[in-house]
Coordinates of C-alpha atoms and ligand atoms in Angstrom, one line a residue:
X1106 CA 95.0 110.3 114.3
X1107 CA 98.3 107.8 115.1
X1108 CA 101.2 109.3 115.9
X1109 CA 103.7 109.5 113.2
X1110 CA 107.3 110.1 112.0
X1111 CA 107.5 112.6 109.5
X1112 CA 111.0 112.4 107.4
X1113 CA 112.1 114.4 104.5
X1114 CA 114.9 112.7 102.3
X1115 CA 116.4 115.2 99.0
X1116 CA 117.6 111.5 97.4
X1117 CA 115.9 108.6 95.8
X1118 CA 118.4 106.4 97.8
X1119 CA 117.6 107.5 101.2
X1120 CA 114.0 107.2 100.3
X1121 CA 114.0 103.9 100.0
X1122 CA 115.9 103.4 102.5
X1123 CA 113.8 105.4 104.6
X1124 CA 110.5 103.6 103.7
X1125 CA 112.4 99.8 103.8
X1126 CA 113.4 100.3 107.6
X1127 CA 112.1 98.0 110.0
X1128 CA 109.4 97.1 110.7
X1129 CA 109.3 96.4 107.0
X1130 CA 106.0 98.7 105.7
X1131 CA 103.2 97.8 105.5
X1132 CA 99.8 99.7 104.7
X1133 CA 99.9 100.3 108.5
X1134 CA 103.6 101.2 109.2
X1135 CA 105.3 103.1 106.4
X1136 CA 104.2 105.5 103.8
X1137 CA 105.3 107.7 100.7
X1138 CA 103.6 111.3 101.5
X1139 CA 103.0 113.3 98.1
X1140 CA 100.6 115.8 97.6
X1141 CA 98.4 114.3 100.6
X1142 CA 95.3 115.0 99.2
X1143 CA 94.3 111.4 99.4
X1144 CA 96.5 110.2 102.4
X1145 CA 95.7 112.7 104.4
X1146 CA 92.1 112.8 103.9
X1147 CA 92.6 108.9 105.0
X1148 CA 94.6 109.1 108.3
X1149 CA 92.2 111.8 109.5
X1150 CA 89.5 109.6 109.0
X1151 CA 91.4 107.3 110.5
X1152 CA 91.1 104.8 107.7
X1153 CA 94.6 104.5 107.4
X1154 CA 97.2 104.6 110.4
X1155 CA 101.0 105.4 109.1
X1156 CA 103.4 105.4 111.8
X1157 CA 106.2 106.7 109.3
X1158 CA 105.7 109.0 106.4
X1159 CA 108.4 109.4 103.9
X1160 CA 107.6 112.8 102.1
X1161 CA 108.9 112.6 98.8
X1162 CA 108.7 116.4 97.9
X1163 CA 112.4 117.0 97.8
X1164 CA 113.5 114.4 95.4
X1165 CA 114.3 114.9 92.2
X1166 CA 111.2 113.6 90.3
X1167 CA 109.6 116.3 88.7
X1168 CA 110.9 116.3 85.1
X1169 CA 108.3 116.1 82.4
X1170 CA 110.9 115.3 79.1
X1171 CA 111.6 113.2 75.8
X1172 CA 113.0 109.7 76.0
X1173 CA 115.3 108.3 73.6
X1174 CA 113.1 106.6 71.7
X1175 CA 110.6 109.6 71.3
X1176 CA 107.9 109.3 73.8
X1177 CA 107.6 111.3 76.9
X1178 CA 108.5 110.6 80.7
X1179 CA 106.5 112.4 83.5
X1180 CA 108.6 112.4 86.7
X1181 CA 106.1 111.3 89.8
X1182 CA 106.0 114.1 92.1
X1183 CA 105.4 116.4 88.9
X1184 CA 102.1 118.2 90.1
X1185 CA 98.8 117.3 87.9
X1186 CA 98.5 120.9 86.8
X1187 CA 101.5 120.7 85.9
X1188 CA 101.3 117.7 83.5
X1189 CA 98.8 119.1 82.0
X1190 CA 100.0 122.4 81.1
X1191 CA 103.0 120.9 79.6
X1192 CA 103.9 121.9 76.5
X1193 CA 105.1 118.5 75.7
X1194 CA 102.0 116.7 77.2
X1195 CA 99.9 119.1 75.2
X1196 CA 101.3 118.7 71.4
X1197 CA 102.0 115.0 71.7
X1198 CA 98.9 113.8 74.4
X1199 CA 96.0 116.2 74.1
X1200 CA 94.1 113.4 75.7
X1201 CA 96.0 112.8 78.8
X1202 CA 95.8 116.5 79.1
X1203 CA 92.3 116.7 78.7
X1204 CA 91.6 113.8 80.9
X1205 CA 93.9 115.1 84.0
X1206 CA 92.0 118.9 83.4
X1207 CA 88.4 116.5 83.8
X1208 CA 89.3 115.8 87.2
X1209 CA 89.0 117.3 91.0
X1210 CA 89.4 120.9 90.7
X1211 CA 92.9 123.8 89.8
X1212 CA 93.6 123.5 93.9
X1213 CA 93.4 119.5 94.2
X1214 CA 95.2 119.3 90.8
X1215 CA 98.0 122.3 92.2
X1216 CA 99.0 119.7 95.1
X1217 CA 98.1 116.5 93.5
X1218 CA 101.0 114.6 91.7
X1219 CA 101.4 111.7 89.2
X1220 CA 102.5 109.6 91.3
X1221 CA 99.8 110.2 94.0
X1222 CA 97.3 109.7 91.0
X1223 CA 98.0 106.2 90.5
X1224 CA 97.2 104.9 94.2
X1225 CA 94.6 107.3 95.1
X1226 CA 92.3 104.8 96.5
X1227 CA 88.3 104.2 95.8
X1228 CA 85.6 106.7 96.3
X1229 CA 83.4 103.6 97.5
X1230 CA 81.3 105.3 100.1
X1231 CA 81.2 101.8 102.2
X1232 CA 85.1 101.7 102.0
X1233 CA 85.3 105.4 103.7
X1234 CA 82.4 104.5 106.2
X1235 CA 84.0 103.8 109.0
X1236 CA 81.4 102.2 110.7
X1237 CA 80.5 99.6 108.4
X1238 CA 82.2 96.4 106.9
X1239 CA 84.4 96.5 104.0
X1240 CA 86.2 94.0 102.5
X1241 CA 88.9 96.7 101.0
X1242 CA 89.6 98.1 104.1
X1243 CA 89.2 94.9 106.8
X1244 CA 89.6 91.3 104.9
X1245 CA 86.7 89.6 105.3
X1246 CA 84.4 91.4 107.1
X1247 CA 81.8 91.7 103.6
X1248 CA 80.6 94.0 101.2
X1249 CA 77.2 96.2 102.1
X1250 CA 77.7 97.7 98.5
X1251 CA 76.4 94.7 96.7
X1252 CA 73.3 94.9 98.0
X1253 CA 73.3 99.0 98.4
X1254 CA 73.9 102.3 96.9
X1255 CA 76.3 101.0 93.4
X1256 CA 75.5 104.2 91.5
X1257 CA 79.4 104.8 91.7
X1258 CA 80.5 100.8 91.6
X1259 CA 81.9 98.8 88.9
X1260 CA 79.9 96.8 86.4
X1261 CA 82.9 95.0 85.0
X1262 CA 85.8 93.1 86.8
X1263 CA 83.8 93.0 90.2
X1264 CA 84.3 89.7 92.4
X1265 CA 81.9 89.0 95.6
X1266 CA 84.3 90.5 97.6
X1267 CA 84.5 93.9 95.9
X1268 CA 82.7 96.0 93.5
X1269 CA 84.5 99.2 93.9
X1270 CA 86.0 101.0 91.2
X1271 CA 89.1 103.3 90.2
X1272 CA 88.3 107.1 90.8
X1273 CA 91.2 108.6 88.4
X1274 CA 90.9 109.9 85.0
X1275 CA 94.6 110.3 84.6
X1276 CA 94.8 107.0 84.6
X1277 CA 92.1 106.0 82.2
X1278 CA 94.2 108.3 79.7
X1279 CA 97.3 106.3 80.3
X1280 CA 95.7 103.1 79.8
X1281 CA 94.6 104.1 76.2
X1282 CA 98.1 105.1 75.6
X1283 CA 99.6 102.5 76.9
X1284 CA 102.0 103.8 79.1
X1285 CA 104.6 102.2 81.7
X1286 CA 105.2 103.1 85.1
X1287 CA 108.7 102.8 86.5
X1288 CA 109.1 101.7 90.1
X1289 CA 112.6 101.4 92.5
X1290 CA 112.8 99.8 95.9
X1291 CA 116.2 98.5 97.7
X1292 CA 115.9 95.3 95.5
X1293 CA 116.0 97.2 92.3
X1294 CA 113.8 98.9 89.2
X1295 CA 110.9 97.1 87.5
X1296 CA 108.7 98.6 84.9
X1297 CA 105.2 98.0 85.2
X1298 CA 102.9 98.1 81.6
X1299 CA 99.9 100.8 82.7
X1300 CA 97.3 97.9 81.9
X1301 CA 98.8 95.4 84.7
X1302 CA 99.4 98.1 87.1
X1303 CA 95.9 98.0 88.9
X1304 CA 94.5 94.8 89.5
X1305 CA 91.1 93.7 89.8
X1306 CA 89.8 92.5 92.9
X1307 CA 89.0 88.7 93.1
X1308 CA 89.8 87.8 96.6
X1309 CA 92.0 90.5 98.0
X1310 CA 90.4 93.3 97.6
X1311 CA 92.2 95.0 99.9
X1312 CA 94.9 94.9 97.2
X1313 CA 94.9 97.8 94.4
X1314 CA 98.1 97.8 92.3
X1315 CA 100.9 95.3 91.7
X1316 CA 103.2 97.7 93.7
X1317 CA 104.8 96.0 96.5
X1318 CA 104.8 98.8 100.3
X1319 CA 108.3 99.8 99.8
X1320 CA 108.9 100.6 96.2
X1321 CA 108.5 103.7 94.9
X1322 CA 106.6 105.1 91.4
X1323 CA 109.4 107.4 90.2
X1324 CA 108.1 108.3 86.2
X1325 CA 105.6 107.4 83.9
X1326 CA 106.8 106.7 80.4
X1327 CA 104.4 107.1 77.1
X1328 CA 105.7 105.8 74.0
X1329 CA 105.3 107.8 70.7
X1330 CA 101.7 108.1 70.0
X1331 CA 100.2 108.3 66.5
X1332 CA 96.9 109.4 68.5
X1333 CA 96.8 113.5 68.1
X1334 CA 94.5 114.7 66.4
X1335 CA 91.4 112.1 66.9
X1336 CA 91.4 111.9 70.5
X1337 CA 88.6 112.7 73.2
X1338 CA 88.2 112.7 76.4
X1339 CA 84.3 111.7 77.8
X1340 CA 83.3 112.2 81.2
X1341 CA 79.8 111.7 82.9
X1342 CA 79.6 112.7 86.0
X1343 CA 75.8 113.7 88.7
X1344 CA 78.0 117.7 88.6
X1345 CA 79.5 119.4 85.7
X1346 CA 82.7 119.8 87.7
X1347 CA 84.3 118.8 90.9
X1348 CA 83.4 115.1 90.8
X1349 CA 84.3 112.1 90.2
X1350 CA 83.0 109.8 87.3
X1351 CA 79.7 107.7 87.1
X1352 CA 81.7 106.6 83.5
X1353 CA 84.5 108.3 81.4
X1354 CA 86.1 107.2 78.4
X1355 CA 89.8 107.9 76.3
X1356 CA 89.3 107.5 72.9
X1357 CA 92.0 107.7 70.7
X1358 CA 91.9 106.9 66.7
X1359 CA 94.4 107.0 64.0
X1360 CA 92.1 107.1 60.1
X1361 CA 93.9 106.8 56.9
X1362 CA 93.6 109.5 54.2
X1363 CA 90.0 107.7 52.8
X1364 CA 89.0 108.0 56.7
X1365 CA 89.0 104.5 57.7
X1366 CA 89.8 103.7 61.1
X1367 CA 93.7 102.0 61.1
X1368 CA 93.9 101.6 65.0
X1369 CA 91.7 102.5 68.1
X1370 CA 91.9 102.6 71.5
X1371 CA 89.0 102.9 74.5
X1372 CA 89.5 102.6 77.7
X1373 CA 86.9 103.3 80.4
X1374 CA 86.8 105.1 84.2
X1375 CA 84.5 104.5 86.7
X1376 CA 83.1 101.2 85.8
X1377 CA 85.9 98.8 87.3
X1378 CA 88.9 98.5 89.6
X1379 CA 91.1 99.6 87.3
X1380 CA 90.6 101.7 83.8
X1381 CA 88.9 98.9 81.5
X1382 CA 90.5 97.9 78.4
X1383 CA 89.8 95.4 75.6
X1384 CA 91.7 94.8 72.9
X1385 CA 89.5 92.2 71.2
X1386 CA 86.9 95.2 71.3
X1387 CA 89.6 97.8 69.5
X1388 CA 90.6 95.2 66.6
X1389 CA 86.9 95.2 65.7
X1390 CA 87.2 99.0 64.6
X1391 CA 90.7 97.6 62.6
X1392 CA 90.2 98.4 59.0
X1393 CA 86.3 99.6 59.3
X1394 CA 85.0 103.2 57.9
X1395 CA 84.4 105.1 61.2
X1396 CA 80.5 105.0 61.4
X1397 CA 77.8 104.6 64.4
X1398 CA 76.9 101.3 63.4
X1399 CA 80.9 100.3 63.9
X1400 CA 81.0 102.2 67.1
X1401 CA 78.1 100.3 68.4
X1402 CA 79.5 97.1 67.6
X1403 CA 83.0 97.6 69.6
X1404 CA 81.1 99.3 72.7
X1405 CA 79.0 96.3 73.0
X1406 CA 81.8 94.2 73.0
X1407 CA 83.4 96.3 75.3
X1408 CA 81.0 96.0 77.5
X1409 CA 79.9 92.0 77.5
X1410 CA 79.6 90.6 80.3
X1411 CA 79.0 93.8 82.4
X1412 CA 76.8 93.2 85.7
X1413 CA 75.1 95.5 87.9
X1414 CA 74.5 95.6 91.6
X1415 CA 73.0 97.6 94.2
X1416 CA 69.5 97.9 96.1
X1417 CA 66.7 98.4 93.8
X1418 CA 66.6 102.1 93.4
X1419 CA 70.2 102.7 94.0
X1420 CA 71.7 99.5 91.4
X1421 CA 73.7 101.0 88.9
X1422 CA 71.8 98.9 86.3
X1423 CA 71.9 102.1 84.3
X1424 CA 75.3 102.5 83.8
X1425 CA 75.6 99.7 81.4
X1426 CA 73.8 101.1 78.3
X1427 CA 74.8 104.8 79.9
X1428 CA 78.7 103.4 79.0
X1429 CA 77.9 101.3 75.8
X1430 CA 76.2 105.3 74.5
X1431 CA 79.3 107.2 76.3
X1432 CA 82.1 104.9 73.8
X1433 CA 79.6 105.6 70.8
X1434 CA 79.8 109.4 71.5
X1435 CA 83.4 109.3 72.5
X1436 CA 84.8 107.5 68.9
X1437 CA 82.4 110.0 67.4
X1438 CA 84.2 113.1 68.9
X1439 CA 87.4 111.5 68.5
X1440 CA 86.7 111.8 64.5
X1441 CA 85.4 115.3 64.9
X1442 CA 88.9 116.1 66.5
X1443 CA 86.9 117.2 69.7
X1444 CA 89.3 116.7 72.7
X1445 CA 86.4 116.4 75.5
X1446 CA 83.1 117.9 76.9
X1447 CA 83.9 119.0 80.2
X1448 CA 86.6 120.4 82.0
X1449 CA 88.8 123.9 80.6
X1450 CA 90.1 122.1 77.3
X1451 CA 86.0 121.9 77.1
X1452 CA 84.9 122.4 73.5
X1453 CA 88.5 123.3 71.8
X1454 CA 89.4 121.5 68.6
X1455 CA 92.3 119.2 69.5
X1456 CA 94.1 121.1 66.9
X1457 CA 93.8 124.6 69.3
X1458 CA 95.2 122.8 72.4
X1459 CA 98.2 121.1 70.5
X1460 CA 99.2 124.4 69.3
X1461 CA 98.5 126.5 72.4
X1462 CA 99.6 125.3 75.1
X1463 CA 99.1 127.6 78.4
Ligands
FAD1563 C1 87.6 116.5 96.6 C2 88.5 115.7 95.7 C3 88.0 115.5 94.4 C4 88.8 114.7 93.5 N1 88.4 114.5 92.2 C5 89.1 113.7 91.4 C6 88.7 113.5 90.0 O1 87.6 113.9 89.6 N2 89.5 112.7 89.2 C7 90.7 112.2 89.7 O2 91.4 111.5 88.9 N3 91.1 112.4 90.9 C8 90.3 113.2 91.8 N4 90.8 113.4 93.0 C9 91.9 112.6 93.6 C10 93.2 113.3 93.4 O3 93.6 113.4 92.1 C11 94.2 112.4 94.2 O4 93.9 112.6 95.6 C12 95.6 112.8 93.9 O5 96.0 112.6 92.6 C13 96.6 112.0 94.8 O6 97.9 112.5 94.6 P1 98.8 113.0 95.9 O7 100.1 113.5 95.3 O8 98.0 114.0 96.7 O9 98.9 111.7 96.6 P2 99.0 111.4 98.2 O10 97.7 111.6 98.9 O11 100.2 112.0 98.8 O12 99.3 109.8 98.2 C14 98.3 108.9 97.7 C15 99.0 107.5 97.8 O13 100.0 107.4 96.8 C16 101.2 107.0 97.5 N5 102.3 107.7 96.8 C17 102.4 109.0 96.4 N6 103.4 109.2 95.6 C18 104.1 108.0 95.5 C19 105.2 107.6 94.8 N7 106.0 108.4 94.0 N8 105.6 106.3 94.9 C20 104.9 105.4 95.6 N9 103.8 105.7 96.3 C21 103.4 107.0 96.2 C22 101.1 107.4 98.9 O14 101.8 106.6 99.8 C23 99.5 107.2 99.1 O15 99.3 105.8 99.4 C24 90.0 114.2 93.9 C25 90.5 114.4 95.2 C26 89.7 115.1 96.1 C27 90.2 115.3 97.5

């Protein structure tokens, strides 16, 4: 491993000014150190070499609280398990809940924080190998994954460059509620909209999000939701637990008293480089009785244009219809008030969770 400066500022301010010091960062100079369960796991492979971390553990960024205009804000260095347990996260976003409880396991989610969430980087096996070429982690040198094992890969979104996906579930949840992610460097705040934080790959794939080296995610704001009680969290995964997802899917709906579907939302994990939305394939469900036949319709949309690559054998051809089934089941659930199959929230009526919170 490099050698590296470790510093611990208590204020926002000297964080930034901590993490903007020349040499200007870079993915090789400076970095933010939250939980570490990703970073870490990085510079001792010696994928990433830091020659500054700025641990962020002291600032003040933990608050999970209304805003104003009655959504909720989830400080960044709140932990995962603590999101979830959140009385306020429950009542108000059973799914987000359900979807952070779907992934890694209680000690990864004890250490892992929001804001760490967001950048945790892909689970592309080519992109951790060392040995081989990838054009994520060395510009240009190619993409073995295109022609090899894709069972993980993305099957929307991909360019030649790049067919790695997103690993989070958190994330796929904020995308289906549409949350915003509040940044600060030394130049100033910017909010980002959840949907144009992670980019796709195209030609740098080395790229992941819209955030530039030196700013830094300090909350995650979700505006009021309708979506309570007809929300479902879907996860498909080779292990019931401890891994991450071949495809997921948030689906939230809000039905009217006859039961026909007034707005829906579906985004989907593990099948690009960022959680995959469409809103084209939502407003089909706008207005329609909540039936398979409806379901069907939006998931193929959803789904157009989705490609698979890989080695015969090891393509992930199958996660095409595997996804276009998993959105079916999902919006069905969702109307069951079932908040997810998997995880501890596993099998509770979303009306149990909203009211007891643990
Ligand atoms: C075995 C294992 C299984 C896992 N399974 C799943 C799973 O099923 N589903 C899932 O969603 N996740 C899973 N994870 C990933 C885990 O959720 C992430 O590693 C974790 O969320 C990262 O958060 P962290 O606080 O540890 O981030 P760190 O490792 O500290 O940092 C990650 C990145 O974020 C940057 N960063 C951190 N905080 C900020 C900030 N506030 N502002 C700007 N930059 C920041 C760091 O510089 C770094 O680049 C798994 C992890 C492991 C090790």
């Amino acid at each position: 491993m490099t050698p590296f400066d470790h510093v611990m500022p208590d204020a926002v301010e000297s964080a930034l000014a901590d993490i903007g010091r020349a040499p200007l960062p870079t993915p090789d100079s400076a970095r933010f150190l939250a939980g570490g369960t990703n970073l870490l796991d990085l510079m001792k492979a010696d994928l990433t070499r830091p020659t500054r971390l700025v641990d962020v553990h002291r600032l003040p960024l933990k608050a999970i609280e209304p805003t104003a205009d009655g959504g909720l804000s989830l400080g960044a260095m709140a932990t995962n398990a603590e999101t979830a347990a959140h009385p306020l996260v429950r009542s108000r976003h059973p799914l987000l809940a359900a979807a952070i409880l779907a992934g890694a396991s209680p000690q990864i989610r004890n250490m892992a924080t929001n804001g760490g969430n967001l950048l945790q980087r892909t689970r592309c096996s080519y992109f951790y190998d060392a040995k081989v070429p990838c054009n994520k982690r060395e510009p240009g040198s190619g993409c073995p994954a295109r022609n090899g094992l894709a069972k993980q890969l993305a099957i929307l979104g991909s360019s030649e460059q790049c067919i790695a996906t997103h690993p989070s579930d958190f994330c796929v949840g904020l995308a289906a509620l549409d949350a915003t992610v509040h940044v600060r460097s030394q130049r100033g705040s910017r909010r980002i909209p959840m949907l144009q934080f992670h980019r796709l790959p195209g030609d740098r794939p080395e790229l992941d999000t819209e955030l530039a080296p030196d700013e830094l995610i300090t909350h995650i704001t979700l505006p009021p939701a309708p979506f309570t009680r007809h929300t479902t969290y879907l996860k498909l995964r080779e292990r019931a637990s401890y891994a991450f997802a071949l495809v997921s899917v948030a689906a939230a709906l809000q039905l009217d008293e006859r039961g026909r579907i007034t707005e829906a939302r579906i985004a989907l994990g593990g099948v690009a480089h960022k959680p995959w939305r469409l809103p084209e394939a939502e407003a089909l469900l706008q207005g329609r009785e909540a039936t398979p036949a409806a379901f069907g319709e939006a998931a193929r949309r959803l789904l157009q244009g989705a490609q698979a690559h890989g080695a015969p054998g090891t393509d992930n051809a199958f996660k095409i219809p595997l996804a276009e089934r998993a959105v079916v089941r999902a919006l069905e659930l969702a109307v069951a008030g079932e908040l997810t199959n998997t995880g501890p929230l596993a099998g509770l009526p979303v009306d149990s969770v909203r009211r007891e919170p643990s």
